Amino acid sequence: MAKLKHLDLRQAVIDTCLRMNEEGINQGTSGNVSVRTPEGFLITASGIPYARMKPDHIVEMDLDGGYIGEYLPSTEWRMHLDIFKHRAEAGAIVHTHSIYATALACLRMDIPAFHYMIGIAGGTDIRCSDYAEFGTPELSKVMLKALEDRSACLLGNHGQIAFGPNLEKALWRAGEVETIAQQYWAALQVGKPIILKPGQMGTVLARMKTYGKQSGEFNKTDAPSVTGLVRRDVPKTSAARKSARKK
């Protein structure tokens, strides 16, 4: 048997699957996870419980639908392939059947800007796609439409899908989508939530671009997510030290 490629990435996919279930955003073997590679991507095999999954159960695929190894990839491999082909910024993908996101998807409900954290998906709402049968090209088509200018969406009568630059960010985003879905569901039980105005969400979306980043990780022209602070221990530059000595 040939030596497995991308062993660390394969284990990272397994670890992400285990966390996905431990965090309560997926059940059993219903979800799937993938990560981009130079050759294409790695994806979970079909129907194998995550607790029994080993690195050779992570299937290597190219972007033309070809796979390597004895195990079949997830039935949802097309969704992952099409995101990787059409969204260059996607480094990893998490698809789950989380409870509240799936409930809203079964109602074919978009999630509007009832809360500013809707911005984690990249826009002023989280769209729900039309229904299409699992594992089909038609599902990829309606998914890509719902994902236009977004990094997550609900899948009609199915679940949710989210992507990010890496596995950690993709899992985080999927978790946030489920939290937002639960909050929206809870608000609907009481009344009609107040929707934030486009201008309010505009500033939120600008600041969301630096959400979770440290100051050295974004440009000075970017809108900072953390504001109003004064650092007290800024090291003096060499020029400042020379000027202080002269005085």
mmCIF file of C-alpha atoms in Angstrom:
data_model
loop_
_atom_site.group_PDB
_atom_site.id
_atom_site.type_symbol
_atom_site.label_atom_id
_atom_site.label_comp_id
_atom_site.label_asym_id
_atom_site.label_seq_id
_atom_site.Cartn_x
_atom_site.Cartn_y
_atom_site.Cartn_z
ATOM 1 C CA MET A 1 0.000 0.000 0.000
ATOM 2 C CA ALA A 2 1.320 3.427 -0.970
ATOM 3 C CA LYS A 3 2.279 5.800 1.791
ATOM 4 C CA LEU A 4 -0.569 8.135 2.719
ATOM 5 C CA LYS A 5 -0.134 11.760 1.699
ATOM 6 C CA HIS A 6 -1.067 14.689 3.927
ATOM 7 C CA LEU A 7 -1.130 12.587 7.095
ATOM 8 C CA ASP A 8 -1.351 15.602 9.422
ATOM 9 C CA LEU A 9 -4.238 17.087 7.420
ATOM 10 C CA ARG A 10 -6.064 13.755 7.453
ATOM 11 C CA GLN A 11 -5.840 13.637 11.239
ATOM 12 C CA ALA A 12 -6.965 17.253 11.438
ATOM 13 C CA VAL A 13 -10.085 16.356 9.427
ATOM 14 C CA ILE A 14 -10.842 13.499 11.855
ATOM 15 C CA ASP A 15 -10.296 15.778 14.853
ATOM 16 C CA THR A 16 -12.665 18.348 13.318
ATOM 17 C CA CYS A 17 -15.344 15.661 12.824
ATOM 18 C CA LEU A 18 -15.034 14.563 16.449
ATOM 19 C CA ARG A 19 -15.274 18.171 17.654
ATOM 20 C CA MET A 20 -18.276 18.742 15.391
ATOM 21 C CA ASN A 21 -20.201 15.997 17.178
ATOM 22 C CA GLU A 22 -18.834 16.836 20.641
ATOM 23 C CA GLU A 23 -19.976 20.440 20.231
ATOM 24 C CA GLY A 24 -23.479 19.264 19.370
ATOM 25 C CA ILE A 25 -23.692 20.642 15.848
ATOM 26 C CA ASN A 26 -23.901 17.239 14.192
ATOM 27 C CA GLN A 27 -25.193 13.761 14.959
ATOM 28 C CA GLY A 28 -23.843 10.369 13.972
ATOM 29 C CA THR A 29 -22.313 10.233 10.499
ATOM 30 C CA SER A 30 -24.685 12.733 8.899
ATOM 31 C CA GLY A 31 -22.192 15.589 8.395
ATOM 32 C CA ASN A 32 -18.940 15.751 6.470
ATOM 33 C CA VAL A 33 -15.696 17.717 6.478
ATOM 34 C CA SER A 34 -13.105 18.543 3.833
ATOM 35 C CA VAL A 35 -9.877 20.501 3.466
ATOM 36 C CA ARG A 36 -8.103 21.815 0.366
ATOM 37 C CA THR A 37 -4.789 20.338 -0.797
ATOM 38 C CA PRO A 38 -2.465 21.270 -3.682
ATOM 39 C CA GLU A 39 -3.902 18.354 -5.664
ATOM 40 C CA GLY A 40 -7.556 18.965 -4.811
ATOM 41 C CA PHE A 41 -9.004 18.159 -1.395
ATOM 42 C CA LEU A 42 -9.386 15.570 1.364
ATOM 43 C CA ILE A 43 -12.869 14.540 2.504
ATOM 44 C CA THR A 44 -14.414 12.114 4.964
ATOM 45 C CA ALA A 45 -15.380 8.692 3.636
ATOM 46 C CA SER A 46 -19.033 7.705 3.324
ATOM 47 C CA GLY A 47 -20.811 6.209 6.323
ATOM 48 C CA ILE A 48 -17.877 5.598 8.673
ATOM 49 C CA PRO A 49 -18.470 6.612 12.327
ATOM 50 C CA TYR A 50 -16.074 9.365 13.307
ATOM 51 C CA ALA A 51 -14.978 7.537 16.465
ATOM 52 C CA ARG A 52 -13.676 4.679 14.266
ATOM 53 C CA MET A 53 -12.243 6.865 11.537
ATOM 54 C CA LYS A 54 -8.545 6.497 10.726
ATOM 55 C CA PRO A 55 -6.353 8.531 8.345
ATOM 56 C CA ASP A 56 -6.897 6.080 5.471
ATOM 57 C CA HIS A 57 -10.660 6.724 5.759
ATOM 58 C CA ILE A 58 -10.031 10.298 4.622
ATOM 59 C CA VAL A 59 -10.383 10.234 0.842
ATOM 60 C CA GLU A 60 -8.112 12.162 -1.499
ATOM 61 C CA MET A 61 -9.957 13.754 -4.438
ATOM 62 C CA ASP A 62 -9.097 15.969 -7.383
ATOM 63 C CA LEU A 63 -11.242 18.812 -8.714
ATOM 64 C CA ASP A 64 -12.570 16.691 -11.591
ATOM 65 C CA GLY A 65 -14.377 14.163 -9.408
ATOM 66 C CA GLY A 66 -11.614 11.561 -9.237
ATOM 67 C CA TYR A 67 -10.649 9.837 -5.993
ATOM 68 C CA ILE A 68 -7.808 7.645 -4.715
ATOM 69 C CA GLY A 69 -8.057 4.651 -2.391
ATOM 70 C CA GLU A 70 -10.405 1.866 -1.367
ATOM 71 C CA TYR A 71 -13.014 4.025 0.355
ATOM 72 C CA LEU A 72 -15.787 5.991 -1.317
ATOM 73 C CA PRO A 73 -15.940 9.679 -0.422
ATOM 74 C CA SER A 74 -18.935 11.218 1.328
ATOM 75 C CA THR A 75 -22.141 11.249 -0.701
ATOM 76 C CA GLU A 76 -21.897 15.050 -0.536
ATOM 77 C CA TRP A 77 -18.490 15.235 -2.238
ATOM 78 C CA ARG A 78 -19.971 17.350 -5.064
ATOM 79 C CA MET A 79 -20.860 20.218 -2.726
ATOM 80 C CA HIS A 80 -17.311 20.305 -1.405
ATOM 81 C CA LEU A 81 -15.748 20.035 -4.860
ATOM 82 C CA ASP A 82 -17.920 22.849 -6.247
ATOM 83 C CA ILE A 83 -17.128 25.197 -3.367
ATOM 84 C CA PHE A 84 -13.410 24.575 -3.804
ATOM 85 C CA LYS A 85 -13.724 25.148 -7.577
ATOM 86 C CA HIS A 86 -15.797 28.332 -7.354
ATOM 87 C CA ARG A 87 -14.586 29.941 -4.118
ATOM 88 C CA ALA A 88 -10.818 30.391 -4.088
ATOM 89 C CA GLU A 89 -10.904 31.685 -0.501
ATOM 90 C CA ALA A 90 -12.313 28.381 0.795
ATOM 91 C CA GLY A 91 -9.632 26.294 2.509
ATOM 92 C CA ALA A 92 -11.941 23.964 4.435
ATOM 93 C CA ILE A 93 -15.640 23.083 4.549
ATOM 94 C CA VAL A 94 -17.950 21.806 7.283
ATOM 95 C CA HIS A 95 -21.417 20.448 6.460
ATOM 96 C CA THR A 96 -23.733 19.515 9.336
ATOM 97 C CA HIS A 97 -27.332 18.671 10.128
ATOM 98 C CA SER A 98 -27.345 20.850 13.246
ATOM 99 C CA ILE A 99 -30.770 20.942 14.926
ATOM 100 C CA TYR A 100 -31.897 24.576 14.686
ATOM 101 C CA ALA A 101 -30.270 25.370 11.360
ATOM 102 C CA THR A 102 -31.903 22.247 9.915
ATOM 103 C CA ALA A 103 -35.281 23.152 11.429
ATOM 104 C CA LEU A 104 -35.189 26.578 9.752
ATOM 105 C CA ALA A 105 -33.976 24.951 6.527
ATOM 106 C CA CYS A 106 -37.015 22.664 6.620
ATOM 107 C CA LEU A 107 -39.181 25.777 6.857
ATOM 108 C CA ARG A 108 -37.182 27.287 3.949
ATOM 109 C CA MET A 109 -36.450 30.351 6.065
ATOM 110 C CA ASP A 110 -33.596 32.759 5.486
ATOM 111 C CA ILE A 111 -32.150 34.174 8.704
ATOM 112 C CA PRO A 112 -32.336 37.996 8.523
ATOM 113 C CA ALA A 113 -30.206 40.587 10.332
ATOM 114 C CA PHE A 114 -32.015 40.222 13.661
ATOM 115 C CA HIS A 115 -28.575 40.162 15.328
ATOM 116 C CA TYR A 116 -25.311 41.688 14.167
ATOM 117 C CA MET A 117 -23.509 38.327 14.343
ATOM 118 C CA ILE A 118 -25.303 37.392 11.137
ATOM 119 C CA GLY A 119 -22.258 39.106 9.613
ATOM 120 C CA ILE A 120 -20.095 36.039 10.274
ATOM 121 C CA ALA A 121 -21.479 34.605 7.033
ATOM 122 C CA GLY A 122 -20.387 37.682 5.091
ATOM 123 C CA GLY A 123 -23.656 39.544 4.515
ATOM 124 C CA THR A 124 -26.886 40.891 5.944
ATOM 125 C CA ASP A 125 -28.590 37.498 6.053
ATOM 126 C CA ILE A 126 -27.962 33.774 5.929
ATOM 127 C CA ARG A 127 -29.841 32.462 2.934
ATOM 128 C CA CYS A 128 -31.663 29.170 2.637
ATOM 129 C CA SER A 129 -31.280 27.362 -0.668
ATOM 130 C CA ASP A 130 -34.026 25.628 -2.601
ATOM 131 C CA TYR A 131 -34.375 21.897 -2.064
ATOM 132 C CA ALA A 132 -32.442 19.408 -4.171
ATOM 133 C CA GLU A 133 -31.726 15.742 -3.527
ATOM 134 C CA PHE A 134 -28.597 14.936 -1.525
ATOM 135 C CA GLY A 135 -25.421 14.153 -3.429
ATOM 136 C CA THR A 136 -26.662 15.546 -6.751
ATOM 137 C CA PRO A 137 -25.341 18.254 -9.099
ATOM 138 C CA GLU A 138 -28.657 20.064 -8.558
ATOM 139 C CA LEU A 139 -27.877 20.412 -4.847
ATOM 140 C CA SER A 140 -24.535 22.010 -5.643
ATOM 141 C CA LYS A 141 -26.249 24.417 -8.011
ATOM 142 C CA VAL A 142 -28.794 25.720 -5.486
ATOM 143 C CA MET A 143 -26.117 25.778 -2.763
ATOM 144 C CA LEU A 144 -23.757 27.948 -4.814
ATOM 145 C CA LYS A 145 -26.585 30.386 -5.482
ATOM 146 C CA ALA A 146 -27.333 30.690 -1.754
ATOM 147 C CA LEU A 147 -23.597 31.120 -1.070
ATOM 148 C CA GLU A 148 -23.135 34.082 -3.426
ATOM 149 C CA ASP A 149 -21.120 36.657 -1.408
ATOM 150 C CA ARG A 150 -21.530 34.434 1.643
ATOM 151 C CA SER A 151 -19.421 31.873 3.483
ATOM 152 C CA ALA A 152 -22.338 29.887 4.915
ATOM 153 C CA CYS A 153 -25.923 29.027 4.035
ATOM 154 C CA LEU A 154 -28.816 26.793 4.983
ATOM 155 C CA LEU A 155 -29.677 23.949 2.623
ATOM 156 C CA GLY A 156 -33.402 23.555 1.990
ATOM 157 C CA ASN A 157 -34.889 20.588 3.918
ATOM 158 C CA HIS A 158 -31.360 19.388 4.613
ATOM 159 C CA GLY A 159 -28.943 21.262 6.942
ATOM 160 C CA GLN A 160 -26.211 23.877 6.729
ATOM 161 C CA ILE A 161 -22.799 24.296 5.131
ATOM 162 C CA ALA A 162 -19.991 26.690 6.015
ATOM 163 C CA PHE A 163 -16.444 27.273 4.837
ATOM 164 C CA GLY A 164 -13.389 29.136 5.997
ATOM 165 C CA PRO A 165 -9.677 29.543 5.266
ATOM 166 C CA ASN A 166 -8.891 26.515 7.434
ATOM 167 C CA LEU A 167 -10.587 23.742 9.401
ATOM 168 C CA GLU A 168 -10.695 25.696 12.649
ATOM 169 C CA LYS A 169 -12.434 28.682 11.037
ATOM 170 C CA ALA A 170 -14.859 26.509 9.074
ATOM 171 C CA LEU A 171 -15.894 24.649 12.240
ATOM 172 C CA TRP A 172 -16.195 27.919 14.152
ATOM 173 C CA ARG A 173 -18.441 29.383 11.446
ATOM 174 C CA ALA A 174 -20.678 26.315 11.376
ATOM 175 C CA GLY A 175 -21.027 26.568 15.158
ATOM 176 C CA GLU A 176 -21.924 30.257 14.920
ATOM 177 C CA VAL A 177 -24.555 29.523 12.254
ATOM 178 C CA GLU A 178 -26.197 27.001 14.577
ATOM 179 C CA THR A 179 -26.112 29.471 17.495
ATOM 180 C CA ILE A 180 -27.662 32.197 15.358
ATOM 181 C CA ALA A 181 -30.330 29.781 14.126
ATOM 182 C CA GLN A 182 -31.209 28.837 17.702
ATOM 183 C CA GLN A 183 -31.381 32.479 18.776
ATOM 184 C CA TYR A 184 -33.612 33.348 15.809
ATOM 185 C CA TRP A 185 -35.860 30.379 16.572
ATOM 186 C CA ALA A 186 -36.142 31.488 20.232
ATOM 187 C CA ALA A 187 -36.945 35.082 19.267
ATOM 188 C CA LEU A 188 -39.685 33.909 16.903
ATOM 189 C CA GLN A 189 -41.398 32.112 19.779
ATOM 190 C CA VAL A 190 -41.994 35.468 21.479
ATOM 191 C CA GLY A 191 -42.699 37.757 18.546
ATOM 192 C CA LYS A 192 -41.283 39.291 15.407
ATOM 193 C CA PRO A 193 -37.600 40.218 15.842
ATOM 194 C CA ILE A 194 -36.485 43.773 15.025
ATOM 195 C CA ILE A 195 -34.292 43.682 11.925
ATOM 196 C CA LEU A 196 -31.171 45.844 11.832
ATOM 197 C CA LYS A 197 -31.098 48.516 9.128
ATOM 198 C CA PRO A 198 -28.725 48.292 6.126
ATOM 199 C CA GLY A 199 -26.659 51.220 7.449
ATOM 200 C CA GLN A 200 -26.247 49.543 10.813
ATOM 201 C CA MET A 201 -25.170 46.292 9.211
ATOM 202 C CA GLY A 202 -22.824 48.136 6.828
ATOM 203 C CA THR A 203 -20.524 49.219 9.642
ATOM 204 C CA VAL A 204 -20.800 45.806 11.275
ATOM 205 C CA LEU A 205 -19.727 44.031 8.091
ATOM 206 C CA ALA A 206 -16.741 46.364 7.694
ATOM 207 C CA ARG A 207 -15.600 45.586 11.234
ATOM 208 C CA MET A 208 -16.341 41.870 10.841
ATOM 209 C CA LYS A 209 -13.451 41.668 8.373
ATOM 210 C CA THR A 210 -11.049 42.054 11.309
ATOM 211 C CA TYR A 211 -13.139 40.091 13.834
ATOM 212 C CA GLY A 212 -10.928 37.644 15.738
ATOM 213 C CA LYS A 213 -7.714 39.118 14.323
ATOM 214 C CA GLN A 214 -4.890 40.813 16.209
ATOM 215 C CA SER A 215 -3.616 44.248 15.174
ATOM 216 C CA GLY A 216 -0.695 42.849 13.194
ATOM 217 C CA GLU A 217 -2.991 40.699 11.074
ATOM 218 C CA PHE A 218 -4.916 43.389 9.220
ATOM 219 C CA ASN A 219 -4.215 46.592 7.306
ATOM 220 C CA LYS A 220 -4.269 50.026 8.931
ATOM 221 C CA THR A 221 -7.084 51.033 6.578
ATOM 222 C CA ASP A 222 -9.304 48.157 7.767
ATOM 223 C CA ALA A 223 -12.056 48.933 10.263
ATOM 224 C CA PRO A 224 -10.941 47.445 13.595
ATOM 225 C CA SER A 225 -13.338 45.170 15.438
ATOM 226 C CA VAL A 226 -11.842 46.263 18.775
ATOM 227 C CA THR A 227 -11.974 50.031 19.279
ATOM 228 C CA GLY A 228 -11.355 52.729 21.878
ATOM 229 C CA LEU A 229 -8.193 51.283 23.432
ATOM 230 C CA VAL A 230 -4.853 52.930 24.279
ATOM 231 C CA ARG A 231 -1.874 50.650 24.678
ATOM 232 C CA ARG A 232 0.225 51.658 27.706
ATOM 233 C CA ASP A 233 3.324 49.548 27.091
ATOM 234 C CA VAL A 234 4.222 50.392 23.487
ATOM 235 C CA PRO A 235 7.980 49.815 23.061
ATOM 236 C CA LYS A 236 9.871 52.950 22.105
ATOM 237 C CA THR A 237 11.394 53.031 18.635
ATOM 238 C CA SER A 238 15.137 53.517 18.238
ATOM 239 C CA ALA A 239 14.485 57.076 16.990
ATOM 240 C CA ALA A 240 12.393 57.824 20.072
ATOM 241 C CA ARG A 241 15.114 56.466 22.363
ATOM 242 C CA LYS A 242 17.787 58.617 20.683
ATOM 243 C CA SER A 243 15.558 61.666 21.015
ATOM 244 C CA ALA A 244 14.991 60.943 24.708
ATOM 245 C CA ARG A 245 18.760 60.663 25.344
ATOM 246 C CA LYS A 246 19.433 64.007 23.661
ATOM 247 C CA LYS A 247 16.922 65.680 25.948
#
